[in-house]
PDB file of C-alpha atoms and ligand atoms in Angstrom:
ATOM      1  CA  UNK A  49     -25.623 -26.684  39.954  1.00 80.00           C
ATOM      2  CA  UNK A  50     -24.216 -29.323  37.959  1.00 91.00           C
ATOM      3  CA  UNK A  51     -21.906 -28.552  34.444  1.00 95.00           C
ATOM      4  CA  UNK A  52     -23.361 -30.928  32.218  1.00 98.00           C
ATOM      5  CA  UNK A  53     -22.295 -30.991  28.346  1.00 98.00           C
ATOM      6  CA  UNK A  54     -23.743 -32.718  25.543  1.00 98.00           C
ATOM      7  CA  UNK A  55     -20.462 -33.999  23.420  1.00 98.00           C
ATOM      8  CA  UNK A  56     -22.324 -32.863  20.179  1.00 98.00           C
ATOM      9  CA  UNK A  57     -23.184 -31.218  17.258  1.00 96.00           C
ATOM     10  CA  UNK A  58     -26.174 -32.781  16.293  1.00 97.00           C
ATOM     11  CA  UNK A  59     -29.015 -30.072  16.454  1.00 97.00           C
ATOM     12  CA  UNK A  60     -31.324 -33.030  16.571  1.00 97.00           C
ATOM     13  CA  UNK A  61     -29.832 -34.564  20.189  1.00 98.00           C
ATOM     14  CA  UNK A  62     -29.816 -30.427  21.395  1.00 98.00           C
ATOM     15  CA  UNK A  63     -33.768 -30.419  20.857  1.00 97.00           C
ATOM     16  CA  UNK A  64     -33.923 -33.832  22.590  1.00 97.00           C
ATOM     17  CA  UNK A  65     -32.101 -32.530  25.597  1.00 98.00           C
ATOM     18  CA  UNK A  66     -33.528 -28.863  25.250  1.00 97.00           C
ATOM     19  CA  UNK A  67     -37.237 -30.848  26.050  1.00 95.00           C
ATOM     20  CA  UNK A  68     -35.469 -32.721  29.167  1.00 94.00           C
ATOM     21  CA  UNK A  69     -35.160 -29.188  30.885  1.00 90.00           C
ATOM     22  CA  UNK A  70     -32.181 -29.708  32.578  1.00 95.00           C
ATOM     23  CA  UNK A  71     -29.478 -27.056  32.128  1.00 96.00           C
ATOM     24  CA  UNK A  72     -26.787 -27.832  29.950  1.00 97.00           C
ATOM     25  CA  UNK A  73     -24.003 -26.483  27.283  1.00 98.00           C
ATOM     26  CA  UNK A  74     -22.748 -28.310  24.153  1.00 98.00           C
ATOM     27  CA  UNK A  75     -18.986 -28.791  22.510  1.00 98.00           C
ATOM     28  CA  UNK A  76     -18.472 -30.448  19.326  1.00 97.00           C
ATOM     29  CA  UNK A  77     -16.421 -33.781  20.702  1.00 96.00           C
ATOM     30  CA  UNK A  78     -14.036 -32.988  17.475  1.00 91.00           C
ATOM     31  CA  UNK A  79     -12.639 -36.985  17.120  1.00 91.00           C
ATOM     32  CA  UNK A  80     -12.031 -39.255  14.365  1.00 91.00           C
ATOM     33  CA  UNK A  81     -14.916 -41.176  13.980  1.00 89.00           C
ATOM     34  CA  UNK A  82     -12.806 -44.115  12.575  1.00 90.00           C
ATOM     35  CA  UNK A  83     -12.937 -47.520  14.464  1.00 89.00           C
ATOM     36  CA  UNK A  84     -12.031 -51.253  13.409  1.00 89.00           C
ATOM     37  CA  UNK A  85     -13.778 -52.881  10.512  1.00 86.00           C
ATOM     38  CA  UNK A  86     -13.484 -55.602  13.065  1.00 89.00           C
ATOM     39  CA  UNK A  87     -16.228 -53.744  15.226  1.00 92.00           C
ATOM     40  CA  UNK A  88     -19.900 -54.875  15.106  1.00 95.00           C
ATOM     41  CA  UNK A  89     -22.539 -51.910  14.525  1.00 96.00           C
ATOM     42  CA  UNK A  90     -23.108 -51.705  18.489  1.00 97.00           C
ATOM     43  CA  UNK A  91     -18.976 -52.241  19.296  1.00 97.00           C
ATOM     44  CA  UNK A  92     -18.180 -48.936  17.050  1.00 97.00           C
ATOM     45  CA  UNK A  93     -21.230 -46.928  18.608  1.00 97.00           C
ATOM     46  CA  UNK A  94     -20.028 -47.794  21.846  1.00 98.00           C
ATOM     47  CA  UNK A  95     -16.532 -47.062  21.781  1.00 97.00           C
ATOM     48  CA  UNK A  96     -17.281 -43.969  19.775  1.00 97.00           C
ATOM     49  CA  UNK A  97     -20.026 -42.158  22.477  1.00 98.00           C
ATOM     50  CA  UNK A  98     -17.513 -42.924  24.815  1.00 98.00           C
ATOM     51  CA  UNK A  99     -14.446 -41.126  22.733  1.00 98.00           C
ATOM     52  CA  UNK A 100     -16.628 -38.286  22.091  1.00 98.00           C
ATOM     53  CA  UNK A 101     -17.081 -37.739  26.000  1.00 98.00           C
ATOM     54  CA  UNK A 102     -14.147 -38.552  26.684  1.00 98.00           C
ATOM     55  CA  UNK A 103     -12.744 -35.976  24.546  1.00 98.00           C
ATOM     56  CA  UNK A 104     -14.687 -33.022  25.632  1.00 98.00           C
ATOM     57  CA  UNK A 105     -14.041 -34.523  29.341  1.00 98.00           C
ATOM     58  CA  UNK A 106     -10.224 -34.055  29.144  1.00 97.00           C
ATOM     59  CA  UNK A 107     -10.964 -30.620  28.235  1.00 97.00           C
ATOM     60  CA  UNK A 108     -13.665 -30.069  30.936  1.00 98.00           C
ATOM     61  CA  UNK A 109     -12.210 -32.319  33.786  1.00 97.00           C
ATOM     62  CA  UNK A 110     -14.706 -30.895  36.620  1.00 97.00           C
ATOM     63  CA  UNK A 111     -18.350 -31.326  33.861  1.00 98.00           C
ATOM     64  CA  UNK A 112     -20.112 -34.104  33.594  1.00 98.00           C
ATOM     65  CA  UNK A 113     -20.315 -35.119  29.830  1.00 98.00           C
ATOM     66  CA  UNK A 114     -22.783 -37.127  28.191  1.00 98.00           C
ATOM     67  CA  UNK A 115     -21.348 -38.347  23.998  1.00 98.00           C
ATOM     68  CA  UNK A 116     -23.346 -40.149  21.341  1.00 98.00           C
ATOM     69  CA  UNK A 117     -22.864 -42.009  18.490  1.00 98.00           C
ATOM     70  CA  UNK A 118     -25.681 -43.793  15.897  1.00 97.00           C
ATOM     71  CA  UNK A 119     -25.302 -46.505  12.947  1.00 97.00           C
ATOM     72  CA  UNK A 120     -27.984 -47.944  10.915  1.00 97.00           C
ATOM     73  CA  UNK A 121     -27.441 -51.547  10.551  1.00 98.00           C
ATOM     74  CA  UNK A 122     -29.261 -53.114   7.334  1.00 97.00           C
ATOM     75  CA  UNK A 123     -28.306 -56.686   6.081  1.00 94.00           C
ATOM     76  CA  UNK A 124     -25.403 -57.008   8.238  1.00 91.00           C
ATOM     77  CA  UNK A 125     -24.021 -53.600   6.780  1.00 94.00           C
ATOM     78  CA  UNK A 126     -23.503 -50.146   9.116  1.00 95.00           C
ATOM     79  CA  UNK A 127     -24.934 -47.096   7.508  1.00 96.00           C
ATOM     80  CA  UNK A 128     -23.851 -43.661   8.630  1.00 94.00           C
ATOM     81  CA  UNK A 129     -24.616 -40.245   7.340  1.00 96.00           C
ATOM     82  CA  UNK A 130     -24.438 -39.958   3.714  1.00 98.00           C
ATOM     83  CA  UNK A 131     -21.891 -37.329   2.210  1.00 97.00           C
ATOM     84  CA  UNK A 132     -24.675 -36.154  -0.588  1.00 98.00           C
ATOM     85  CA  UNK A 133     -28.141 -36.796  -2.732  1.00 98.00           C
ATOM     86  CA  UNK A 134     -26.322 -39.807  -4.192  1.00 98.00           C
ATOM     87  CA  UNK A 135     -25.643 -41.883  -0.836  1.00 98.00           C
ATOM     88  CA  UNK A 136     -29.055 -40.708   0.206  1.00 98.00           C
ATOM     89  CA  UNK A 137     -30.477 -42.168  -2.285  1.00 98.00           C
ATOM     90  CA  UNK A 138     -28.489 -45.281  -2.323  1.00 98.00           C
ATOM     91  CA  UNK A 139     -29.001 -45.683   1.345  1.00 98.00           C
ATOM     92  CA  UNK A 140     -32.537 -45.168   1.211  1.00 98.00           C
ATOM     93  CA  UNK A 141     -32.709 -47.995  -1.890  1.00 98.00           C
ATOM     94  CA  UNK A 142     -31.152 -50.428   1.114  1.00 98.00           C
ATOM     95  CA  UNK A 143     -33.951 -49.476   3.842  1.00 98.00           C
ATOM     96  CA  UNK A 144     -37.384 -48.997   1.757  1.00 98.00           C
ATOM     97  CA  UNK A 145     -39.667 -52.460   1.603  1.00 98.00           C
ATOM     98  CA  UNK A 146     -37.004 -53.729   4.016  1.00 98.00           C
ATOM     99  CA  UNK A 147     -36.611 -53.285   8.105  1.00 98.00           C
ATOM    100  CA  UNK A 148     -33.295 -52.405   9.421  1.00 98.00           C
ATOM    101  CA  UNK A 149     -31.759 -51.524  13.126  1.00 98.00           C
ATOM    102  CA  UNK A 150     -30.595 -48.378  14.557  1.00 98.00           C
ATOM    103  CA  UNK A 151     -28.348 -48.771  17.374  1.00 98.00           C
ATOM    104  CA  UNK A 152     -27.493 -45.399  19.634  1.00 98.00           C
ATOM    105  CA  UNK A 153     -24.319 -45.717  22.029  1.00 98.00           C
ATOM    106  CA  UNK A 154     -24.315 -43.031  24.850  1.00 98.00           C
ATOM    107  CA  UNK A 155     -21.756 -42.714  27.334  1.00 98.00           C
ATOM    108  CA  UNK A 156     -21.989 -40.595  30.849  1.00 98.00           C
ATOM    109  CA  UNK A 157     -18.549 -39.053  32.175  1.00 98.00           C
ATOM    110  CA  UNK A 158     -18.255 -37.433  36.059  1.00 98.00           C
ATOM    111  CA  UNK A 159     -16.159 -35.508  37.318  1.00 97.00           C
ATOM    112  CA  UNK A 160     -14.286 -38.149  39.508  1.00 92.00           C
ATOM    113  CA  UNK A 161     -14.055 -40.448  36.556  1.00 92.00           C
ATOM    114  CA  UNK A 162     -17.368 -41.856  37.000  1.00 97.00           C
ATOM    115  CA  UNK A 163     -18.410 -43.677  33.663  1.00 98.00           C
ATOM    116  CA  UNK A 164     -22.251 -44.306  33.071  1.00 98.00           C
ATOM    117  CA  UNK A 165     -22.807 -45.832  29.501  1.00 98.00           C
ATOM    118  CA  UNK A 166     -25.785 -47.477  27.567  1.00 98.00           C
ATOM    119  CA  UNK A 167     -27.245 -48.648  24.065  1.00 98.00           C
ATOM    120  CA  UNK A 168     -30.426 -48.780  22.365  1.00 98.00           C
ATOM    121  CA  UNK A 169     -31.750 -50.270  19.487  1.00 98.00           C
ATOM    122  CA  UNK A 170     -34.554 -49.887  17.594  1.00 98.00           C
ATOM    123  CA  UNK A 171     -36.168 -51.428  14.697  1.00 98.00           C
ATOM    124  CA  UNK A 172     -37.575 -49.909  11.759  1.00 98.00           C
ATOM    125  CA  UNK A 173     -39.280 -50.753   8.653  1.00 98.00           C
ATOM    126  CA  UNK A 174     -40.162 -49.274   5.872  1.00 98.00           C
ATOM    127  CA  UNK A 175     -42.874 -48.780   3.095  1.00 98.00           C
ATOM    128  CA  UNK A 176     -41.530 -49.944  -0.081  1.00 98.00           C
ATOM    129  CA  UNK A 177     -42.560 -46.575  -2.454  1.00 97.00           C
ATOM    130  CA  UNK A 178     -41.372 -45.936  -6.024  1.00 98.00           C
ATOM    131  CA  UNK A 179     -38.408 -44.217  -7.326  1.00 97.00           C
ATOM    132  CA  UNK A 180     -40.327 -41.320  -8.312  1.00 98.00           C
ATOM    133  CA  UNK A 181     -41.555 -41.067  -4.373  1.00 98.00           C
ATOM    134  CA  UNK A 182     -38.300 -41.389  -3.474  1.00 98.00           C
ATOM    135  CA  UNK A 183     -36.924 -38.526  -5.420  1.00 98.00           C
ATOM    136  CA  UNK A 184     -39.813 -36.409  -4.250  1.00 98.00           C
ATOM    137  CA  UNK A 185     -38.535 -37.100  -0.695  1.00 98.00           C
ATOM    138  CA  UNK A 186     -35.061 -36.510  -1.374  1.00 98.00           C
ATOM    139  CA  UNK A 187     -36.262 -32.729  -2.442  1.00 98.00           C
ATOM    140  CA  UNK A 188     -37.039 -32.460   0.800  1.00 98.00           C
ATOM    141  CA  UNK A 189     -33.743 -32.449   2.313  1.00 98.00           C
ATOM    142  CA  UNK A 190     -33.856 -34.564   5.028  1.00 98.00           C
ATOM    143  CA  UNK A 191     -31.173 -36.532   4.374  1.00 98.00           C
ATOM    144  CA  UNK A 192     -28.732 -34.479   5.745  1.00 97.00           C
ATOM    145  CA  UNK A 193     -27.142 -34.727   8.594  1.00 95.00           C
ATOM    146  CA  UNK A 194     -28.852 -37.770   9.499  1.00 96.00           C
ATOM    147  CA  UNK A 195     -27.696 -41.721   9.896  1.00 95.00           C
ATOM    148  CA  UNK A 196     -30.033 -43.535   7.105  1.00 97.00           C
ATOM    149  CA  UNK A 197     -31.072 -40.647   5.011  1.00 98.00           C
ATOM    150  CA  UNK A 198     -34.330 -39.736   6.838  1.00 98.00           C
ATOM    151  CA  UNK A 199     -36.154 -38.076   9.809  1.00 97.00           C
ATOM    152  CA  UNK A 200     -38.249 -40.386  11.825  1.00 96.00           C
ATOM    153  CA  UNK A 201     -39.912 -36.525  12.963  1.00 95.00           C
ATOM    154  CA  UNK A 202     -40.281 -35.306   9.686  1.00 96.00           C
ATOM    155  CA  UNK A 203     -41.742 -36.072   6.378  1.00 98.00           C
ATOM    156  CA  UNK A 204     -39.689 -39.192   6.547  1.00 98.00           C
ATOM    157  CA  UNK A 205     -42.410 -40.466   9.182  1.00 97.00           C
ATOM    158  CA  UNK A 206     -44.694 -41.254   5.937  1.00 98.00           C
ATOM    159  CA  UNK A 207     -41.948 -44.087   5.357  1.00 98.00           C
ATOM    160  CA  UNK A 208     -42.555 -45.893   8.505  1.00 98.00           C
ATOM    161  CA  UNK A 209     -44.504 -48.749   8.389  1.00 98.00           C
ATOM    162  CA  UNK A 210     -43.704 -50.114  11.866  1.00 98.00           C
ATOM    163  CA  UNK A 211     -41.108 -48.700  14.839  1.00 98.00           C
ATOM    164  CA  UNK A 212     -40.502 -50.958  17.667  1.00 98.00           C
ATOM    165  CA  UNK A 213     -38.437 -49.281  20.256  1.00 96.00           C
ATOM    166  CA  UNK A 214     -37.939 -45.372  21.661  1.00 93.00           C
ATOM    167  CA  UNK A 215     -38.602 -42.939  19.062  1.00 95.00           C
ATOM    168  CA  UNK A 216     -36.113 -40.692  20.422  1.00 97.00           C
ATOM    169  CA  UNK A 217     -33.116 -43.079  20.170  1.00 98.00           C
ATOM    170  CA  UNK A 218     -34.200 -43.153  16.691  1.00 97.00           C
ATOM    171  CA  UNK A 219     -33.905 -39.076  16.716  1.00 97.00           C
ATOM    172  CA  UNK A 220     -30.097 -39.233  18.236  1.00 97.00           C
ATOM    173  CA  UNK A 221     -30.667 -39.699  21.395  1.00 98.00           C
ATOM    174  CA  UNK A 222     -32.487 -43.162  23.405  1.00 98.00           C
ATOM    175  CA  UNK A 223     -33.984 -40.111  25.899  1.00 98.00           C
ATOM    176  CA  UNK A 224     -35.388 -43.575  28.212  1.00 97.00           C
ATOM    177  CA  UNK A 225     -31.807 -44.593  28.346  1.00 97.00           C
ATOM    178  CA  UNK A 226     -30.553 -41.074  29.005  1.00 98.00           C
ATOM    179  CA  UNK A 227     -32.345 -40.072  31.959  1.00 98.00           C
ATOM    180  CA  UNK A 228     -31.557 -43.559  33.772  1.00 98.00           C
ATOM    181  CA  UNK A 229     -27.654 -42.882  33.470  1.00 98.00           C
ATOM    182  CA  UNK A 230     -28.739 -39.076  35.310  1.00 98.00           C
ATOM    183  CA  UNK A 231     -30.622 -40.151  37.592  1.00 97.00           C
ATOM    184  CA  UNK A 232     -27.734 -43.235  38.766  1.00 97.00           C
ATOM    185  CA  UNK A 233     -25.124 -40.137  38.575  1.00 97.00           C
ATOM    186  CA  UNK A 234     -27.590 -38.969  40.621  1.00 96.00           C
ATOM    187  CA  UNK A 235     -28.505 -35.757  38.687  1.00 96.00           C
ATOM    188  CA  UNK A 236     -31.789 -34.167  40.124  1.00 93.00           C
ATOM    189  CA  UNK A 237     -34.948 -32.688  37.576  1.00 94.00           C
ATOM    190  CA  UNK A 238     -37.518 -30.075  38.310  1.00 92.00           C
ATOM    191  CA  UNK A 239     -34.930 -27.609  40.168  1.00 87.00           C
ATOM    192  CA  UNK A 240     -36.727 -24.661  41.106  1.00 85.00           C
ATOM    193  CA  UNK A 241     -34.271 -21.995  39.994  1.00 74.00           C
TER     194      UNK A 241
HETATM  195  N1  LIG B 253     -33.524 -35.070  13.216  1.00 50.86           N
HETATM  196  C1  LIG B 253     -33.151 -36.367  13.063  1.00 50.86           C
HETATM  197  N2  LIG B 253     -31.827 -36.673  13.115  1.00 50.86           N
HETATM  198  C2  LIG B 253     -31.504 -37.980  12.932  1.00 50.86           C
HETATM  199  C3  LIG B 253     -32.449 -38.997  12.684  1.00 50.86           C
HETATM  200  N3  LIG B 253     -31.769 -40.176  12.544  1.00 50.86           N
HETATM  201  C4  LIG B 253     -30.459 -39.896  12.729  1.00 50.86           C
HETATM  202  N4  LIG B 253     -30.305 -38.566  12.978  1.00 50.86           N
HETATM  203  C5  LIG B 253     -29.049 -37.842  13.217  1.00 50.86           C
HETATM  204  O1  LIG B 253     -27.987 -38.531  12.570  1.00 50.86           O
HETATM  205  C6  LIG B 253     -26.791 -38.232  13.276  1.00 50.86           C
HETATM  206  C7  LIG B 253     -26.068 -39.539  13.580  1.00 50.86           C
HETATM  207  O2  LIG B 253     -24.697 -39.331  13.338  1.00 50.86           O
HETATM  208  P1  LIG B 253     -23.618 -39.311  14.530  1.00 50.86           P
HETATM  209  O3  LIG B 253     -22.296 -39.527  13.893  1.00 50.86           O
HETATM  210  O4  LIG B 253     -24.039 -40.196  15.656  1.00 50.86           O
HETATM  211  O5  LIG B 253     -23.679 -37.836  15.151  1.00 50.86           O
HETATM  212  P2  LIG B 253     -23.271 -36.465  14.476  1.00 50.86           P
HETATM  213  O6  LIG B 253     -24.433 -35.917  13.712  1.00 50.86           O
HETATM  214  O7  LIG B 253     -21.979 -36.576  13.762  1.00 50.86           O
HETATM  215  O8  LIG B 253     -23.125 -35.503  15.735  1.00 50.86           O
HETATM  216  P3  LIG B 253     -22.080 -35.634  16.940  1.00 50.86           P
HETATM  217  O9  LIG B 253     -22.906 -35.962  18.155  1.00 50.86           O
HETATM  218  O10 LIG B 253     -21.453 -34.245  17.006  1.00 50.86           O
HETATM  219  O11 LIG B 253     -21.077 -36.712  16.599  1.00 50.86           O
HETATM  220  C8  LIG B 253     -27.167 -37.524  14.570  1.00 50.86           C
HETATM  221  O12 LIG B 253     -26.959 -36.133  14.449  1.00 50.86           O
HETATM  222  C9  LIG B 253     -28.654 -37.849  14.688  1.00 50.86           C
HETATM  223  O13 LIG B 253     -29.345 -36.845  15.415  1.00 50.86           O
HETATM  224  C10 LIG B 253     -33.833 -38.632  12.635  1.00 50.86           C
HETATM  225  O14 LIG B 253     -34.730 -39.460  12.425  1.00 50.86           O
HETATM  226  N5  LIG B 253     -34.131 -37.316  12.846  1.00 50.86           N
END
């Protein structure tokens, strides 16, 4: 049986590979998340699912190790996950009556140095609602954690006016995207155990 480890905290990408079934552990990747202001939105996701498995790869040199890493790109600025109420809100002011991209990096590392990586985008918009509905929202606590202040799962699905691309990318993980780098490192599903 293959060691496979999700390079991740995110208890969001855990339930998205908890549904895949296949068996796997998880390590917080534990790098600086800092790359160039020079980097487009899908440059620094990119480089950064690949530093995250890369990191928990030089730890666990025999495991395969699958990283990812998410920006919201609105206007031609890169969104990440907002520090408290304040950003949310602020964030949330960008994306409402507006559509913006979110843009998932992951990266695939083998044991013999193979390297399997993708990216996904997908396209949201938004209602526009008022302040007051916005503050309502906000009570609910959804912005935390997340890249853009909201869960595409949660309440925050009363937002969406229109998603084109995979739900699940939106969610952390581009799941579409994730099983084709398996299945070309040649992972098997549906192991009787
Ligand atoms: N539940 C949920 N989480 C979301 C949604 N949109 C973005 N996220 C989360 O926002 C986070 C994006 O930030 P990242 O920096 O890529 O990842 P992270 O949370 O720091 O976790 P690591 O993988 O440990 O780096 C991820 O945890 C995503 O799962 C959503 O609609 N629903």
């Amino acid at each position: 049986m293959r060691d496979l480890i999700l390079a991740s905290t995110s208890s969001a990408r855990r339930a998205l590979m908890d549904g895949l079934g296949l068996p796997y552990r998880t390590q917080s990747p534990g790098v600086d998340e800092q790359v160039s202001p020079l980097h487009s939105a899908k440059e620094a996701v990119r480089e950064l699912a690949e530093r995250k498995a890369r990191a928990v790869h030089a730890r666990n040199p025999e495991a395969w190790v699958l990283g990812a890493d998410q920006l919201v790109e609105v206007n031609g600025q890169t969104l990440t996950k907002p520090e408290d109420r304040g950003a949310a809100r602020a964030q949330l002011g960008k994306l409402l009556g507006h559509t913006h991209d979110i843009h998932t990096g992951v990266c695939l590392i083998g044991p013999g140095g193979q390297h399997f990586e993708g990216l996904e985008t997908a396209r949201l918009t938004f209602h526009a609602v008022t302040p007051d509905e916005l503050e309502r929202y906000l009570d609910l606590n959804e912005w935390e954690g997340c890249c853009g202040s909201y869960r595409v799962e949660g309440a925050g699905q009363a937002l969406l006016a229109r998603l084109e691309g995979d739900r699940s990318n939106v969610q952390g993980l581009p799941m579409v995207t994730v099983v084709r780098l398996l299945r070309q490192a040649g992972f098997s599903f549906f192991e009787r155990r």
